[in-house]
mmCIF file of C-alpha atoms and ligand atoms in Angstrom:
data_model
loop_
_atom_site.group_PDB
_atom_site.id
_atom_site.type_symbol
_atom_site.label_atom_id
_atom_site.label_comp_id
_atom_site.label_asym_id
_atom_site.label_seq_id
_atom_site.Cartn_x
_atom_site.Cartn_y
_atom_site.Cartn_z
ATOM 1 C CA MET A 644 100.161 99.690 97.878
ATOM 2 C CA ALA A 645 99.809 101.888 100.940
ATOM 3 C CA ALA A 646 96.152 102.323 102.361
ATOM 4 C CA TYR A 647 95.631 105.782 103.668
ATOM 5 C CA PRO A 648 93.628 106.741 106.503
ATOM 6 C CA ALA A 649 90.369 108.623 106.193
ATOM 7 C CA TRP A 650 90.683 112.482 106.121
ATOM 8 C CA ASP A 651 90.522 113.763 109.426
ATOM 9 C CA PRO A 652 90.152 117.425 110.271
ATOM 10 C CA GLU A 653 92.237 116.995 113.373
ATOM 11 C CA SER A 654 95.211 115.215 112.153
ATOM 12 C CA ALA A 655 95.146 117.703 109.085
ATOM 13 C CA ARG A 656 95.053 120.587 111.518
ATOM 14 C CA ALA A 657 98.013 119.324 113.352
ATOM 15 C CA ILE A 658 100.169 118.828 110.163
ATOM 16 C CA VAL A 659 99.239 122.520 109.201
ATOM 17 C CA ALA A 660 100.337 123.712 112.664
ATOM 18 C CA ARG A 661 103.421 121.855 112.396
ATOM 19 C CA LEU A 662 104.655 123.071 109.195
ATOM 20 C CA ALA A 663 103.206 126.578 109.154
ATOM 21 C CA HIS A 664 106.155 128.395 110.444
ATOM 22 C CA LEU A 665 108.008 127.387 107.184
ATOM 23 C CA GLU A 666 109.064 129.774 104.422
ATOM 24 C CA GLY A 667 106.465 129.370 101.526
ATOM 25 C CA ALA A 668 104.660 126.783 103.742
ATOM 26 C CA THR A 669 101.802 126.364 101.426
ATOM 27 C CA LEU A 670 103.563 123.636 99.294
ATOM 28 C CA PRO A 671 105.178 121.688 102.137
ATOM 29 C CA ILE A 672 101.808 121.454 104.080
ATOM 30 C CA LEU A 673 100.166 120.300 100.866
ATOM 31 C CA HIS A 674 102.699 117.483 100.353
ATOM 32 C CA ALA A 675 102.482 116.438 103.840
ATOM 33 C CA LEU A 676 98.704 116.077 103.705
ATOM 34 C CA GLN A 677 98.801 114.279 100.568
ATOM 35 C CA GLU A 678 101.415 111.938 102.157
ATOM 36 C CA GLU A 679 99.307 111.244 105.227
ATOM 37 C CA PHE A 680 95.824 110.836 103.641
ATOM 38 C CA GLY A 681 96.588 109.964 99.823
ATOM 39 C CA HIS A 682 94.991 113.132 98.778
ATOM 40 C CA VAL A 683 94.261 116.861 99.931
ATOM 41 C CA ASP A 684 90.535 117.289 101.015
ATOM 42 C CA PRO A 685 89.272 120.656 99.918
ATOM 43 C CA GLN A 686 88.467 121.034 103.656
ATOM 44 C CA ALA A 687 92.334 121.798 104.103
ATOM 45 C CA VAL A 688 91.956 125.045 102.065
ATOM 46 C CA PRO A 689 90.346 127.240 104.915
ATOM 47 C CA LEU A 690 92.608 125.498 107.313
ATOM 48 C CA ILE A 691 95.930 126.399 105.372
ATOM 49 C CA ALA A 692 94.512 130.109 104.562
ATOM 50 C CA GLU A 693 93.920 130.712 108.140
ATOM 51 C CA ALA A 694 97.253 129.481 109.402
ATOM 52 C CA LEU A 695 99.189 131.074 106.764
ATOM 53 C CA ASN A 696 97.328 134.389 106.810
ATOM 54 C CA LEU A 697 96.543 134.066 103.049
ATOM 55 C CA SER A 698 92.998 134.054 100.916
ATOM 56 C CA ARG A 699 91.335 130.920 100.418
ATOM 57 C CA ALA A 700 91.537 131.564 96.739
ATOM 58 C CA GLU A 701 95.541 131.620 96.846
ATOM 59 C CA VAL A 702 95.497 128.416 98.655
ATOM 60 C CA HIS A 703 92.803 126.814 96.116
ATOM 61 C CA GLY A 704 94.870 128.220 93.346
ATOM 62 C CA THR A 705 98.068 126.499 94.462
ATOM 63 C CA LEU A 706 96.282 123.164 94.979
ATOM 64 C CA THR A 707 94.739 122.888 91.768
ATOM 65 C CA PHE A 708 97.796 124.298 89.883
ATOM 66 C CA TYR A 709 99.756 121.234 90.744
ATOM 67 C CA HIS A 710 98.326 118.194 89.074
ATOM 68 C CA ASP A 711 100.157 115.841 91.347
ATOM 69 C CA PHE A 712 97.664 117.024 94.051
ATOM 70 C CA LYS A 713 94.647 114.869 94.390
ATOM 71 C CA THR A 714 91.878 116.389 95.985
ATOM 72 C CA ALA A 715 89.677 113.176 96.136
ATOM 73 C CA PRO A 716 90.595 109.776 97.487
ATOM 74 C CA GLN A 717 92.550 107.683 94.660
ATOM 75 C CA PRO A 718 91.689 104.235 93.591
ATOM 76 C CA ALA A 719 93.626 101.346 95.391
ATOM 77 C CA ARG A 720 95.624 100.880 92.202
ATOM 78 C CA ILE A 721 96.825 103.077 89.413
ATOM 79 C CA VAL A 722 97.938 101.479 86.350
ATOM 80 C CA LYS A 723 99.519 104.195 83.883
ATOM 81 C CA LEU A 724 99.134 102.935 80.544
ATOM 82 C CA CYS A 725 101.337 104.468 77.818
ATOM 83 C CA ARG A 726 99.483 105.813 74.791
ATOM 84 C CA ALA A 727 102.006 107.784 72.976
ATOM 85 C CA GLU A 728 103.612 107.309 69.442
ATOM 86 C CA ALA A 729 105.756 104.195 69.587
ATOM 87 C CA CYS A 730 103.400 102.343 72.010
ATOM 88 C CA GLN A 731 100.569 103.145 69.562
ATOM 89 C CA ALA A 732 102.533 101.488 67.135
ATOM 90 C CA LEU A 733 102.830 98.536 69.117
ATOM 91 C CA GLY A 734 99.244 98.253 69.778
ATOM 92 C CA CYS A 735 98.359 100.063 72.996
ATOM 93 C CA GLU A 736 95.233 101.453 71.115
ATOM 94 C CA ALA A 737 94.009 97.665 70.726
ATOM 95 C CA ILE A 738 94.803 97.109 74.567
ATOM 96 C CA VAL A 739 92.400 100.179 75.318
ATOM 97 C CA GLU A 740 89.644 98.463 73.254
ATOM 98 C CA THR A 741 90.105 94.906 74.419
ATOM 99 C CA LEU A 742 90.142 96.416 78.339
ATOM 100 C CA ALA A 743 86.699 98.122 77.439
ATOM 101 C CA ARG A 744 85.269 95.176 75.649
ATOM 102 C CA GLU A 745 86.219 92.086 77.374
ATOM 103 C CA HIS A 746 87.085 93.387 80.946
ATOM 104 C CA GLY A 747 84.644 96.366 81.434
ATOM 105 C CA ILE A 748 87.556 98.628 82.268
ATOM 106 C CA ALA A 749 87.332 102.211 80.704
ATOM 107 C CA VAL A 750 90.789 103.791 80.397
ATOM 108 C CA ASP A 751 90.730 107.317 82.297
ATOM 109 C CA ASP A 752 87.717 106.620 84.351
ATOM 110 C CA HIS A 753 88.243 108.516 87.403
ATOM 111 C CA HIS A 754 84.973 107.228 88.954
ATOM 112 C CA ARG A 755 86.467 103.728 89.889
ATOM 113 C CA ALA A 756 87.275 103.118 93.453
ATOM 114 C CA ASP A 757 89.067 99.766 92.859
ATOM 115 C CA ALA A 758 91.667 100.649 90.119
ATOM 116 C CA LEU A 759 92.252 103.329 87.531
ATOM 117 C CA VAL A 760 93.870 102.741 84.070
ATOM 118 C CA GLU A 761 95.323 106.226 83.424
ATOM 119 C CA THR A 762 96.752 107.309 79.834
ATOM 120 C CA ILE A 763 100.159 108.374 80.234
ATOM 121 C CA TYR A 764 102.412 109.846 77.297
ATOM 122 C CA CYS A 765 105.724 107.962 76.942
ATOM 123 C CA LEU A 766 107.589 106.027 79.915
ATOM 124 C CA GLY A 767 110.935 106.086 78.073
ATOM 125 C CA ASN A 768 110.457 102.313 77.475
ATOM 126 C CA CYS A 769 109.318 102.696 73.776
ATOM 127 C CA ALA A 770 111.238 99.746 72.111
ATOM 128 C CA LEU A 771 109.678 97.322 74.792
ATOM 129 C CA GLY A 772 106.058 98.923 74.309
ATOM 130 C CA PRO A 773 103.133 98.843 75.130
ATOM 131 C CA SER A 774 104.553 100.168 78.127
ATOM 132 C CA ALA A 775 102.952 100.479 81.598
ATOM 133 C CA LEU A 776 103.915 101.719 85.092
ATOM 134 C CA VAL A 777 102.408 100.232 88.289
ATOM 135 C CA ASP A 778 103.523 100.810 91.774
ATOM 136 C CA GLY A 779 106.573 102.513 90.260
ATOM 137 C CA GLU A 780 107.397 99.420 88.288
ATOM 138 C CA LEU A 781 107.911 99.753 84.629
ATOM 139 C CA LEU A 782 106.519 97.008 82.609
ATOM 140 C CA GLY A 783 106.929 96.299 78.799
ATOM 141 C CA ARG A 784 105.205 94.198 76.344
ATOM 142 C CA VAL A 785 101.896 94.363 78.271
ATOM 143 C CA ASP A 786 98.684 93.177 77.059
ATOM 144 C CA ALA A 787 95.037 93.648 78.026
ATOM 145 C CA ASP A 788 94.916 90.487 80.133
ATOM 146 C CA ARG A 789 97.911 91.648 82.006
ATOM 147 C CA ILE A 790 96.598 95.033 82.707
ATOM 148 C CA ALA A 791 93.211 93.747 83.649
ATOM 149 C CA ALA A 792 94.920 91.233 86.171
ATOM 150 C CA LEU A 793 96.758 94.215 87.747
ATOM 151 C CA CYS A 794 93.643 96.180 88.073
ATOM 152 C CA ARG A 795 92.470 93.149 90.063
ATOM 153 C CA GLY A 796 95.314 93.761 92.415
ATOM 154 C CA GLN A 797 97.804 91.029 91.218
ATOM 155 C CA THR A 798 101.371 91.978 91.264
ATOM 156 C CA GLN A 799 103.553 92.247 88.232
HETATM 157 S S1 LIG B 1135 105.948 105.691 73.548
HETATM 158 FE FE1 LIG B 1135 105.464 104.504 74.940
HETATM 159 S S2 LIG B 1135 107.051 104.380 76.374
HETATM 160 FE FE2 LIG B 1135 107.577 105.700 74.849
#
């Protein structure tokens, strides 16, 4: 997984300046910042507001409206674990319990810096559940040990 550079106000300012001329520049700028740093630091809000002649509230509203924009650095690895109906029938909740009990990994614990196991609802892989998505790779028939190993940085 890509390691992102720390938030840097000067590079952020350069990105904003490069894209400010675009029509409806807020979203392209936010995407470019997230691509560069892996998240959009709230410090970007006044930069963008000033460059685009918008209020800070408008920029903040756009940043927080779209859930894909992250406002804090993300963990090194994110494992999305499906907890929708078909995967429930195939034991995903037992995985959640075992992860917590035997591996000390709480699902949806956004405070971990190393890895996050995040709930998702249906990955379209229902027949082969429980399903997970890691680094863009869809995995079927996962169990708690495999999820824990993925959290430790092992590849599929
Ligand atoms: S319910 Fe889990 S992949 Fe569809």
